[in-house]
Amino acid sequence: MTILPILVAPDPRLKVISEPVVDVTDDIRKLMDDMLETMYDAPGIGLAAVQVGVPKRVIVMDLAREGEDKSPLFLVNPEIVEASGDLSVYEEGCLSLPTYYEDVERPSKATVTYLDYNGERQTIECEGLLATCIQHEMDHLEGVLFVDHISKLKRSIILRKLQKTKRLQKGAA
Ligand code: ZN
């Protein structure tokens, strides 16, 4: 398995709308394995393929806490078939927006269909952190970041700071 470089915002490649996967092939499984390794290494609880520069509708997640057994979840072509009217707020972070966390409001429950690691169709009912995380990752497939859900002012401050950090890192390299 390979650890892939994660794109950091602002980056136009994070704005790309991801394409559906036609078939869950060995190449897609290799991508999912590499993404999972990359996510564990970061460390993070969710990663969309577009964050490693591959605009395909593929997500990996693992909400297991430290000390718990790993429980990876692979979602190909996920679709929300139902979302609750009631909302909940979570402080979200993102591997593409390192060091920044903000409260985001989303439907507290959702029903999601997807293809699993073996290409089998699955349906899950999610709530709590799982619902938030799935919706956050699915946003990536539409080129949306969690900062797109907060005020324009806060967003521009965060993106400007990240841009500045990138420039400094470039200068130092
Ligand atoms: Zn993210």
Tab-separated table of N, CA and C and ligand atoms in Angstrom:
chain	number	residue	atom	x	y	z
A	1	MET	N	0.842	-1.199	0.000
A	1	MET	CA	0.000	0.000	0.000
A	1	MET	C	0.878	1.250	0.000
A	2	THR	N	0.358	2.271	-0.597
A	2	THR	CA	1.135	3.496	-0.779
A	2	THR	C	0.457	4.659	-0.072
A	3	ILE	N	1.256	5.458	0.601
A	3	ILE	CA	0.709	6.678	1.192
A	3	ILE	C	0.771	7.787	0.139
A	4	LEU	N	-0.397	8.349	-0.152
A	4	LEU	CA	-0.514	9.335	-1.232
A	4	LEU	C	-0.476	10.750	-0.645
A	5	PRO	N	0.035	11.731	-1.420
A	5	PRO	CA	-0.009	13.112	-0.930
A	5	PRO	C	-1.446	13.648	-0.924
A	6	ILE	N	-1.810	14.327	0.164
A	6	ILE	CA	-3.160	14.885	0.299
A	6	ILE	C	-3.151	16.351	-0.140
A	7	LEU	N	-4.081	16.715	-1.013
A	7	LEU	CA	-4.181	18.098	-1.476
A	7	LEU	C	-4.675	18.984	-0.340
A	8	VAL	N	-4.075	20.165	-0.228
A	8	VAL	CA	-4.481	21.131	0.791
A	8	VAL	C	-5.098	22.345	0.102
A	9	ALA	N	-6.244	22.805	0.648
A	9	ALA	CA	-6.921	23.985	0.102
A	9	ALA	C	-6.074	25.232	0.368
A	10	PRO	N	-6.196	26.278	-0.415
A	10	PRO	CA	-6.996	26.346	-1.640
A	10	PRO	C	-6.282	25.660	-2.805
A	11	ASP	N	-7.017	24.781	-3.487
A	11	ASP	CA	-6.457	24.065	-4.636
A	11	ASP	C	-7.611	23.799	-5.605
A	12	PRO	N	-7.486	24.226	-6.858
A	12	PRO	CA	-8.602	24.053	-7.804
A	12	PRO	C	-8.999	22.588	-7.995
A	13	ARG	N	-8.065	21.652	-7.742
A	13	ARG	CA	-8.379	20.226	-7.922
A	13	ARG	C	-9.381	19.737	-6.883
A	14	LEU	N	-9.491	20.460	-5.739
A	14	LEU	CA	-10.478	20.080	-4.716
A	14	LEU	C	-11.883	20.546	-5.089
A	15	LYS	N	-11.984	21.381	-6.132
A	15	LYS	CA	-13.277	21.937	-6.554
A	15	LYS	C	-13.909	21.106	-7.665
A	16	VAL	N	-13.162	20.122	-8.154
A	16	VAL	CA	-13.632	19.300	-9.268
A	16	VAL	C	-14.768	18.382	-8.796
A	17	ILE	N	-15.789	18.223	-9.648
A	17	ILE	CA	-16.875	17.282	-9.336
A	17	ILE	C	-16.428	15.888	-9.764
A	18	SER	N	-16.489	14.937	-8.832
A	18	SER	CA	-15.971	13.594	-9.092
A	18	SER	C	-16.914	12.786	-9.978
A	19	GLU	N	-16.307	11.922	-10.789
A	19	GLU	CA	-17.050	11.074	-11.725
A	19	GLU	C	-17.464	9.761	-11.054
A	20	PRO	N	-18.663	9.242	-11.417
A	20	PRO	CA	-19.049	7.928	-10.878
A	20	PRO	C	-18.073	6.839	-11.331
A	21	VAL	N	-17.941	5.814	-10.509
A	21	VAL	CA	-17.129	4.650	-10.848
A	21	VAL	C	-18.022	3.686	-11.635
A	22	VAL	N	-17.531	3.205	-12.785
A	22	VAL	CA	-18.337	2.333	-13.638
A	22	VAL	C	-18.363	0.925	-13.052
A	23	ASP	N	-17.220	0.479	-12.563
A	23	ASP	CA	-17.076	-0.891	-12.097
A	23	ASP	C	-16.061	-0.905	-10.955
A	24	VAL	N	-16.355	-1.636	-9.884
A	24	VAL	CA	-15.387	-1.726	-8.783
A	24	VAL	C	-14.338	-2.788	-9.152
A	25	THR	N	-13.297	-2.330	-9.816
A	25	THR	CA	-12.251	-3.222	-10.322
A	25	THR	C	-11.106	-3.315	-9.304
A	26	ASP	N	-10.112	-4.137	-9.627
A	26	ASP	CA	-8.929	-4.237	-8.767
A	26	ASP	C	-8.216	-2.889	-8.664
A	27	ASP	N	-8.250	-2.096	-9.747
A	27	ASP	CA	-7.630	-0.764	-9.712
A	27	ASP	C	-8.316	0.130	-8.679
A	28	ILE	N	-9.651	0.037	-8.630
A	28	ILE	CA	-10.415	0.838	-7.653
A	28	ILE	C	-10.112	0.342	-6.234
A	29	ARG	N	-10.021	-0.987	-6.082
A	29	ARG	CA	-9.694	-1.548	-4.761
A	29	ARG	C	-8.292	-1.124	-4.325
A	30	LYS	N	-7.361	-1.048	-5.271
A	30	LYS	CA	-6.001	-0.592	-4.963
A	30	LYS	C	-6.046	0.866	-4.504
A	31	LEU	N	-6.853	1.669	-5.215
A	31	LEU	CA	-7.030	3.077	-4.829
A	31	LEU	C	-7.585	3.159	-3.404
A	32	MET	N	-8.605	2.327	-3.094
A	32	MET	CA	-9.218	2.358	-1.760
A	32	MET	C	-8.209	1.935	-0.690
A	33	ASP	N	-7.389	0.909	-0.997
A	33	ASP	CA	-6.366	0.462	-0.036
A	33	ASP	C	-5.373	1.592	0.235
A	34	ASP	N	-4.940	2.250	-0.836
A	34	ASP	CA	-3.969	3.345	-0.683
A	34	ASP	C	-4.587	4.521	0.076
A	35	MET	N	-5.855	4.804	-0.228
A	35	MET	CA	-6.532	5.905	0.468
A	35	MET	C	-6.655	5.608	1.960
A	36	LEU	N	-6.976	4.334	2.289
A	36	LEU	CA	-7.144	3.967	3.699
A	36	LEU	C	-5.814	4.132	4.440
A	37	GLU	N	-4.750	3.657	3.816
A	37	GLU	CA	-3.414	3.777	4.399
A	37	GLU	C	-3.055	5.253	4.605
A	38	THR	N	-3.378	6.060	3.599
A	38	THR	CA	-3.099	7.502	3.650
A	38	THR	C	-3.887	8.160	4.780
A	39	MET	N	-5.166	7.734	4.927
A	39	MET	CA	-6.027	8.304	5.961
A	39	MET	C	-5.523	7.912	7.364
A	40	TYR	N	-5.147	6.638	7.552
A	40	TYR	CA	-4.641	6.193	8.854
A	40	TYR	C	-3.345	6.924	9.196
A	41	ASP	N	-2.531	7.146	8.175
A	41	ASP	CA	-1.234	7.785	8.397
A	41	ASP	C	-1.384	9.247	8.793
A	42	ALA	N	-2.448	9.898	8.301
A	42	ALA	CA	-2.564	11.367	8.442
A	42	ALA	C	-2.523	11.890	9.897
A	43	PRO	N	-3.287	11.432	10.870
A	43	PRO	CA	-4.399	10.504	10.783
A	43	PRO	C	-5.709	11.254	10.619
A	44	GLY	N	-6.691	10.543	10.020
A	44	GLY	CA	-8.009	11.130	9.831
A	44	GLY	C	-9.067	10.053	9.930
A	45	ILE	N	-10.357	10.455	9.892
A	45	ILE	CA	-11.444	9.476	9.988
A	45	ILE	C	-12.178	9.300	8.659
A	46	GLY	N	-11.857	10.152	7.669
A	46	GLY	CA	-12.493	10.020	6.366
A	46	GLY	C	-11.639	10.664	5.290
A	47	LEU	N	-11.726	10.115	4.074
A	47	LEU	CA	-10.951	10.672	2.959
A	47	LEU	C	-11.694	10.381	1.658
A	48	ALA	N	-11.816	11.389	0.811
A	48	ALA	CA	-12.421	11.213	-0.509
A	48	ALA	C	-11.290	11.182	-1.543
A	49	ALA	N	-11.515	10.409	-2.619
A	49	ALA	CA	-10.457	10.219	-3.624
A	49	ALA	C	-9.962	11.550	-4.195
A	50	VAL	N	-10.875	12.501	-4.337
A	50	VAL	CA	-10.485	13.790	-4.922
A	50	VAL	C	-9.416	14.478	-4.069
A	51	GLN	N	-9.373	14.147	-2.766
A	51	GLN	CA	-8.363	14.755	-1.886
A	51	GLN	C	-6.951	14.241	-2.176
A	52	VAL	N	-6.869	13.107	-2.879
A	52	VAL	CA	-5.553	12.642	-3.315
A	52	VAL	C	-5.427	12.828	-4.832
A	53	GLY	N	-6.263	13.716	-5.374
A	53	GLY	CA	-6.149	14.113	-6.777
A	53	GLY	C	-6.807	13.166	-7.754
A	54	VAL	N	-7.668	12.251	-7.260
A	54	VAL	CA	-8.368	11.314	-8.156
A	54	VAL	C	-9.864	11.641	-8.114
A	55	PRO	N	-10.395	12.342	-9.131
A	55	PRO	CA	-11.799	12.774	-9.070
A	55	PRO	C	-12.793	11.662	-9.405
A	56	LYS	N	-12.808	10.637	-8.569
A	56	LYS	CA	-13.770	9.531	-8.701
A	56	LYS	C	-14.594	9.479	-7.418
A	57	ARG	N	-15.840	8.960	-7.546
A	57	ARG	CA	-16.744	8.956	-6.388
A	57	ARG	C	-16.421	7.778	-5.467
A	58	VAL	N	-15.328	7.931	-4.727
A	58	VAL	CA	-14.825	6.907	-3.817
A	58	VAL	C	-14.472	7.567	-2.487
A	59	ILE	N	-14.937	6.935	-1.386
A	59	ILE	CA	-14.698	7.452	-0.037
A	59	ILE	C	-14.225	6.310	0.852
A	60	VAL	N	-13.275	6.583	1.730
A	60	VAL	CA	-12.950	5.622	2.789
A	60	VAL	C	-13.147	6.323	4.130
A	61	MET	N	-13.572	5.548	5.119
A	61	MET	CA	-13.798	6.106	6.454
A	61	MET	C	-13.453	5.055	7.490
A	62	ASP	N	-13.148	5.501	8.696
A	62	ASP	CA	-13.024	4.605	9.847
A	62	ASP	C	-13.214	5.441	11.100
A	63	LEU	N	-14.322	5.178	11.789
A	63	LEU	CA	-14.652	5.978	12.967
A	63	LEU	C	-14.203	5.312	14.266
A	64	ALA	N	-13.456	4.192	14.167
A	64	ALA	CA	-12.995	3.513	15.389
A	64	ALA	C	-12.100	4.453	16.188
A	65	ARG	N	-12.290	4.445	17.509
A	65	ARG	CA	-11.464	5.289	18.368
A	65	ARG	C	-10.123	4.611	18.629
A	66	GLU	N	-9.208	5.401	19.164
A	66	GLU	CA	-7.892	4.873	19.509
A	66	GLU	C	-8.056	3.695	20.464
A	67	GLY	N	-7.372	2.609	20.194
A	67	GLY	CA	-7.473	1.445	21.066
A	67	GLY	C	-8.545	0.459	20.606
A	68	GLU	N	-9.512	0.917	19.799
A	68	GLU	CA	-10.540	0.014	19.269
A	68	GLU	C	-10.018	-0.644	17.993
A	69	ASP	N	-10.627	-1.796	17.655
A	69	ASP	CA	-10.249	-2.459	16.399
A	69	ASP	C	-10.621	-1.566	15.222
A	70	LYS	N	-9.815	-1.629	14.191
A	70	LYS	CA	-10.108	-0.848	12.989
A	70	LYS	C	-11.416	-1.342	12.363
A	71	SER	N	-12.237	-0.397	11.850
A	71	SER	CA	-13.443	-0.821	11.137
A	71	SER	C	-13.628	0.046	9.899
A	72	PRO	N	-12.809	-0.244	8.867
A	72	PRO	CA	-12.853	0.580	7.656
A	72	PRO	C	-14.175	0.430	6.904
A	73	LEU	N	-14.586	1.528	6.295
A	73	LEU	CA	-15.809	1.560	5.499
A	73	LEU	C	-15.403	2.102	4.124
A	74	PHE	N	-15.791	1.387	3.078
A	74	PHE	CA	-15.464	1.813	1.711
A	74	PHE	C	-16.769	2.139	1.002
A	75	LEU	N	-16.888	3.329	0.461
A	75	LEU	CA	-18.128	3.721	-0.210
A	75	LEU	C	-17.825	4.209	-1.624
A	76	VAL	N	-18.396	3.486	-2.595
A	76	VAL	CA	-18.241	3.859	-3.998
A	76	VAL	C	-19.600	4.359	-4.495
A	77	ASN	N	-19.612	5.447	-5.233
A	77	ASN	CA	-20.853	6.055	-5.763
A	77	ASN	C	-21.928	6.232	-4.683
A	78	PRO	N	-21.597	6.774	-3.514
A	78	PRO	CA	-22.617	6.914	-2.463
A	78	PRO	C	-23.701	7.905	-2.861
A	79	GLU	N	-24.922	7.595	-2.411
A	79	GLU	CA	-26.046	8.509	-2.655
A	79	GLU	C	-26.894	8.591	-1.408
A	80	ILE	N	-27.292	9.816	-1.055
A	80	ILE	CA	-28.201	9.994	0.081
A	80	ILE	C	-29.615	9.797	-0.449
A	81	VAL	N	-30.310	8.758	0.057
A	81	VAL	CA	-31.671	8.516	-0.416
A	81	VAL	C	-32.688	9.184	0.501
A	82	GLU	N	-32.264	9.465	1.747
A	82	GLU	CA	-33.150	10.158	2.667
A	82	GLU	C	-32.321	10.879	3.714
A	83	ALA	N	-32.719	12.116	4.027
A	83	ALA	CA	-32.026	12.858	5.084
A	83	ALA	C	-33.070	13.436	6.017
A	84	SER	N	-32.747	13.473	7.309
A	84	SER	CA	-33.725	13.937	8.296
A	84	SER	C	-33.889	15.448	8.215
A	85	GLY	N	-35.058	15.903	8.674
A	85	GLY	CA	-35.303	17.340	8.730
A	85	GLY	C	-34.552	17.987	9.878
A	86	ASP	N	-34.347	17.205	10.975
A	86	ASP	CA	-33.640	17.828	12.095
A	86	ASP	C	-32.133	17.807	11.862
A	87	LEU	N	-31.523	18.873	12.364
A	87	LEU	CA	-30.108	19.104	12.104
A	87	LEU	C	-29.316	18.909	13.387
A	88	SER	N	-28.022	18.614	13.218
A	88	SER	CA	-27.153	18.632	14.391
A	88	SER	C	-25.843	19.318	14.015
A	89	VAL	N	-25.182	19.793	15.046
A	89	VAL	CA	-23.949	20.559	14.827
A	89	VAL	C	-22.754	19.759	15.336
A	90	TYR	N	-21.730	19.658	14.503
A	90	TYR	CA	-20.475	19.027	14.911
A	90	TYR	C	-19.336	19.960	14.563
A	91	GLU	N	-18.302	19.908	15.375
A	91	GLU	CA	-17.093	20.642	15.017
A	91	GLU	C	-16.334	19.779	14.019
A	92	GLU	N	-16.215	20.269	12.785
A	92	GLU	CA	-15.596	19.472	11.733
A	92	GLU	C	-14.179	19.935	11.429
A	93	GLY	N	-13.386	18.961	11.028
A	93	GLY	CA	-12.049	19.240	10.530
A	93	GLY	C	-11.910	18.546	9.197
A	94	CYS	N	-10.799	18.736	8.509
A	94	CYS	CA	-10.628	18.136	7.182
A	94	CYS	C	-9.141	18.022	6.894
A	95	LEU	N	-8.731	16.872	6.334
A	95	LEU	CA	-7.310	16.696	6.023
A	95	LEU	C	-6.844	17.692	4.959
A	96	SER	N	-7.783	18.275	4.220
A	96	SER	CA	-7.408	19.284	3.217
A	96	SER	C	-7.445	20.703	3.777
A	97	LEU	N	-7.821	20.818	5.065
A	97	LEU	CA	-7.820	22.129	5.745
A	97	LEU	C	-7.129	21.944	7.101
A	98	PRO	N	-5.856	21.519	7.071
A	98	PRO	CA	-5.203	21.126	8.312
A	98	PRO	C	-5.211	22.232	9.360
A	99	THR	N	-5.402	21.814	10.601
A	99	THR	CA	-5.389	22.648	11.819
A	99	THR	C	-6.634	23.517	12.021
A	100	TYR	N	-7.597	23.491	11.078
A	100	TYR	CA	-8.787	24.331	11.255
A	100	TYR	C	-10.021	23.482	11.581
A	101	TYR	N	-10.797	23.955	12.537
A	101	TYR	CA	-12.020	23.262	12.970
A	101	TYR	C	-13.122	24.291	13.125
A	102	GLU	N	-14.312	23.974	12.609
A	102	GLU	CA	-15.447	24.899	12.739
A	102	GLU	C	-16.729	24.087	12.905
A	103	ASP	N	-17.711	24.690	13.594
A	103	ASP	CA	-19.020	24.065	13.734
A	103	ASP	C	-19.761	24.086	12.404
A	104	VAL	N	-20.297	22.925	12.013
A	104	VAL	CA	-21.086	22.834	10.785
A	104	VAL	C	-22.406	22.132	11.125
A	105	GLU	N	-23.506	22.662	10.561
A	105	GLU	CA	-24.825	22.095	10.802
A	105	GLU	C	-25.244	21.249	9.596
A	106	ARG	N	-25.691	20.031	9.877
A	106	ARG	CA	-26.131	19.132	8.798
A	106	ARG	C	-27.307	18.295	9.304
A	107	PRO	N	-28.046	17.644	8.381
A	107	PRO	CA	-29.079	16.706	8.814
A	107	PRO	C	-28.482	15.682	9.787
A	108	SER	N	-29.198	15.398	10.881
A	108	SER	CA	-28.612	14.528	11.903
A	108	SER	C	-28.692	13.047	11.534
A	109	LYS	N	-29.596	12.708	10.595
A	109	LYS	CA	-29.698	11.315	10.153
A	109	LYS	C	-29.756	11.261	8.633
A	110	ALA	N	-29.227	10.190	8.067
A	110	ALA	CA	-29.302	10.019	6.619
A	110	ALA	C	-29.278	8.540	6.268
A	111	THR	N	-29.951	8.207	5.180
A	111	THR	CA	-29.876	6.849	4.631
A	111	THR	C	-29.062	6.937	3.345
A	112	VAL	N	-28.035	6.109	3.270
A	112	VAL	CA	-27.092	6.208	2.157
A	112	VAL	C	-26.958	4.855	1.475
A	113	THR	N	-27.009	4.853	0.146
A	113	THR	CA	-26.716	3.617	-0.599
A	113	THR	C	-25.354	3.793	-1.263
A	114	TYR	N	-24.660	2.704	-1.467
A	114	TYR	CA	-23.321	2.768	-2.070
A	114	TYR	C	-22.917	1.372	-2.518
A	115	LEU	N	-21.824	1.300	-3.249
A	115	LEU	CA	-21.224	0.010	-3.585
A	115	LEU	C	-20.062	-0.200	-2.624
A	116	ASP	N	-19.942	-1.421	-2.087
A	116	ASP	CA	-18.867	-1.683	-1.128
A	116	ASP	C	-17.573	-2.111	-1.830
A	117	TYR	N	-16.602	-2.545	-1.045
A	117	TYR	CA	-15.274	-2.948	-1.551
A	117	TYR	C	-15.375	-4.014	-2.645
A	118	ASN	N	-16.425	-4.845	-2.545
A	118	ASN	CA	-16.595	-5.915	-3.534
A	118	ASN	C	-17.579	-5.558	-4.643
A	119	GLY	N	-18.021	-4.293	-4.651
A	119	GLY	CA	-18.947	-3.863	-5.695
A	119	GLY	C	-20.391	-4.225	-5.409
A	120	GLU	N	-20.669	-4.720	-4.177
A	120	GLU	CA	-22.044	-5.072	-3.801
A	120	GLU	C	-22.786	-3.831	-3.317
A	121	ARG	N	-24.071	-3.730	-3.710
A	121	ARG	CA	-24.860	-2.572	-3.259
A	121	ARG	C	-25.245	-2.720	-1.795
A	122	GLN	N	-25.043	-1.663	-1.025
A	122	GLN	CA	-25.345	-1.660	0.407
A	122	GLN	C	-26.159	-0.425	0.749
A	123	THR	N	-26.905	-0.529	1.844
A	123	THR	CA	-27.639	0.630	2.362
A	123	THR	C	-27.301	0.763	3.834
A	124	ILE	N	-26.958	1.970	4.283
A	124	ILE	CA	-26.782	2.157	5.726
A	124	ILE	C	-27.600	3.340	6.218
A	125	GLU	N	-28.085	3.161	7.433
A	125	GLU	CA	-28.778	4.237	8.133
A	125	GLU	C	-27.714	4.854	9.024
A	126	CYS	N	-27.503	6.158	8.897
A	126	CYS	CA	-26.489	6.753	9.764
A	126	CYS	C	-27.046	7.872	10.597
A	127	GLU	N	-26.424	8.002	11.775
A	127	GLU	CA	-26.720	9.149	12.622
A	127	GLU	C	-25.461	9.505	13.385
A	128	GLY	N	-25.518	10.612	14.128
A	128	GLY	CA	-24.362	11.023	14.916
A	128	GLY	C	-23.160	11.332	14.035
A	129	LEU	N	-21.980	10.956	14.548
A	129	LEU	CA	-20.736	11.267	13.841
A	129	LEU	C	-20.690	10.613	12.459
A	130	LEU	N	-21.251	9.391	12.356
A	130	LEU	CA	-21.246	8.695	11.062
A	130	LEU	C	-22.001	9.503	10.013
A	131	ALA	N	-23.182	10.040	10.384
A	131	ALA	CA	-23.972	10.840	9.441
A	131	ALA	C	-23.207	12.093	9.023
A	132	THR	N	-22.593	12.744	10.004
A	132	THR	CA	-21.826	13.958	9.702
A	132	THR	C	-20.659	13.656	8.777
A	133	CYS	N	-19.920	12.591	9.116
A	133	CYS	CA	-18.719	12.262	8.360
A	133	CYS	C	-19.073	11.878	6.920
A	134	ILE	N	-20.105	11.060	6.739
A	134	ILE	CA	-20.499	10.657	5.386
A	134	ILE	C	-20.891	11.886	4.563
A	135	GLN	N	-21.652	12.798	5.168
A	135	GLN	CA	-22.078	13.987	4.418
A	135	GLN	C	-20.892	14.900	4.098
A	136	HIS	N	-19.953	14.990	5.033
A	136	HIS	CA	-18.735	15.774	4.802
A	136	HIS	C	-17.953	15.199	3.615
A	137	GLU	N	-17.780	13.860	3.623
A	137	GLU	CA	-17.009	13.223	2.541
A	137	GLU	C	-17.761	13.320	1.217
A	138	MET	N	-19.093	13.179	1.261
A	138	MET	CA	-19.870	13.266	0.020
A	138	MET	C	-19.815	14.675	-0.562
A	139	ASP	N	-19.700	15.677	0.291
A	139	ASP	CA	-19.509	17.047	-0.197
A	139	ASP	C	-18.265	17.145	-1.077
A	140	HIS	N	-17.194	16.440	-0.659
A	140	HIS	CA	-15.946	16.480	-1.442
A	140	HIS	C	-16.198	16.046	-2.889
A	141	LEU	N	-17.132	15.086	-3.077
A	141	LEU	CA	-17.406	14.576	-4.426
A	141	LEU	C	-18.052	15.643	-5.300
A	142	GLU	N	-18.622	16.665	-4.645
A	142	GLU	CA	-19.227	17.786	-5.382
A	142	GLU	C	-18.303	19.002	-5.400
A	143	GLY	N	-17.084	18.829	-4.924
A	143	GLY	CA	-16.143	19.945	-4.904
A	143	GLY	C	-16.407	20.933	-3.776
A	144	VAL	N	-17.102	20.438	-2.722
A	144	VAL	CA	-17.473	21.305	-1.603
A	144	VAL	C	-16.646	20.944	-0.367
A	145	LEU	N	-16.146	21.975	0.318
A	145	LEU	CA	-15.384	21.779	1.556
A	145	LEU	C	-16.234	22.263	2.730
A	146	PHE	N	-15.881	21.812	3.965
A	146	PHE	CA	-16.738	22.225	5.095
A	146	PHE	C	-16.735	23.737	5.278
A	147	VAL	N	-15.657	24.396	4.871
A	147	VAL	CA	-15.636	25.864	5.010
A	147	VAL	C	-16.665	26.539	4.102
A	148	ASP	N	-17.177	25.803	3.101
A	148	ASP	CA	-18.235	26.372	2.253
A	148	ASP	C	-19.567	26.453	3.007
A	149	HIS	N	-19.640	25.813	4.190
A	149	HIS	CA	-20.861	25.858	4.999
A	149	HIS	C	-20.811	26.941	6.081
A	150	ILE	N	-19.659	27.609	6.232
A	150	ILE	CA	-19.545	28.626	7.290
A	150	ILE	C	-19.554	30.018	6.656
A	151	SER	N	-19.406	31.045	7.474
A	151	SER	CA	-19.520	32.399	6.925
A	151	SER	C	-18.380	32.678	5.944
A	152	LYS	N	-18.679	33.556	5.011
A	152	LYS	CA	-17.719	33.902	3.969
A	152	LYS	C	-16.460	34.505	4.594
A	153	LEU	N	-16.662	35.279	5.643
A	153	LEU	CA	-15.535	35.942	6.297
A	153	LEU	C	-14.595	34.902	6.916
A	154	LYS	N	-15.180	33.979	7.706
A	154	LYS	CA	-14.357	32.939	8.342
A	154	LYS	C	-13.639	32.102	7.283
A	155	ARG	N	-14.400	31.787	6.199
A	155	ARG	CA	-13.819	30.973	5.133
A	155	ARG	C	-12.608	31.657	4.512
A	156	SER	N	-12.761	32.944	4.212
A	156	SER	CA	-11.658	33.615	3.515
A	156	SER	C	-10.443	33.767	4.432
A	157	ILE	N	-10.684	33.920	5.740
A	157	ILE	CA	-9.548	34.007	6.676
A	157	ILE	C	-8.778	32.680	6.681
A	158	ILE	N	-9.527	31.569	6.786
A	158	ILE	CA	-8.887	30.247	6.835
A	158	ILE	C	-8.112	29.972	5.545
A	159	LEU	N	-8.760	30.230	4.390
A	159	LEU	CA	-8.107	29.923	3.112
A	159	LEU	C	-6.876	30.803	2.891
A	160	ARG	N	-6.975	32.056	3.339
A	160	ARG	CA	-5.826	32.966	3.178
A	160	ARG	C	-4.644	32.482	4.018
A	161	LYS	N	-4.949	32.051	5.249
A	161	LYS	CA	-3.870	31.567	6.125
A	161	LYS	C	-3.218	30.301	5.541
A	162	LEU	N	-4.061	29.399	4.996
A	162	LEU	CA	-3.517	28.169	4.417
A	162	LEU	C	-2.650	28.490	3.192
A	163	GLN	N	-3.107	29.453	2.402
A	163	GLN	CA	-2.344	29.871	1.218
A	163	GLN	C	-0.978	30.411	1.643
A	164	LYS	N	-0.986	31.188	2.714
A	164	LYS	CA	0.250	31.789	3.208
A	164	LYS	C	1.209	30.687	3.692
A	165	THR	N	0.651	29.691	4.418
A	165	THR	CA	1.474	28.581	4.892
A	165	THR	C	2.108	27.850	3.714
A	166	LYS	N	1.318	27.651	2.642
A	166	LYS	CA	1.845	26.969	1.448
A	166	LYS	C	3.011	27.744	0.859
A	167	ARG	N	2.835	29.074	0.769
A	167	ARG	CA	3.901	29.905	0.199
A	167	ARG	C	5.169	29.793	1.029
A	168	LEU	N	5.017	29.815	2.360
A	168	LEU	CA	6.163	29.723	3.249
A	168	LEU	C	6.878	28.381	3.068
A	169	GLN	N	6.033	27.288	2.951
A	169	GLN	CA	6.630	25.952	2.796
A	169	GLN	C	7.377	25.850	1.477
A	170	LYS	N	6.809	26.453	0.426
A	170	LYS	CA	7.449	26.447	-0.880
A	170	LYS	C	8.790	27.172	-0.799
A	171	GLY	N	8.752	28.327	-0.117
A	171	GLY	CA	9.960	29.131	0.021
A	171	GLY	C	11.059	28.383	0.757
A	172	ALA	N	10.620	27.562	1.732
A	172	ALA	CA	11.581	26.867	2.571
A	172	ALA	C	12.153	25.626	1.876
A	173	ALA	N	11.379	25.079	0.922
A	173	ALA	CA	11.813	23.820	0.295
A	173	ALA	C	12.946	24.043	-0.705
B	1	ZN	ZN	-12.675	16.707	4.255
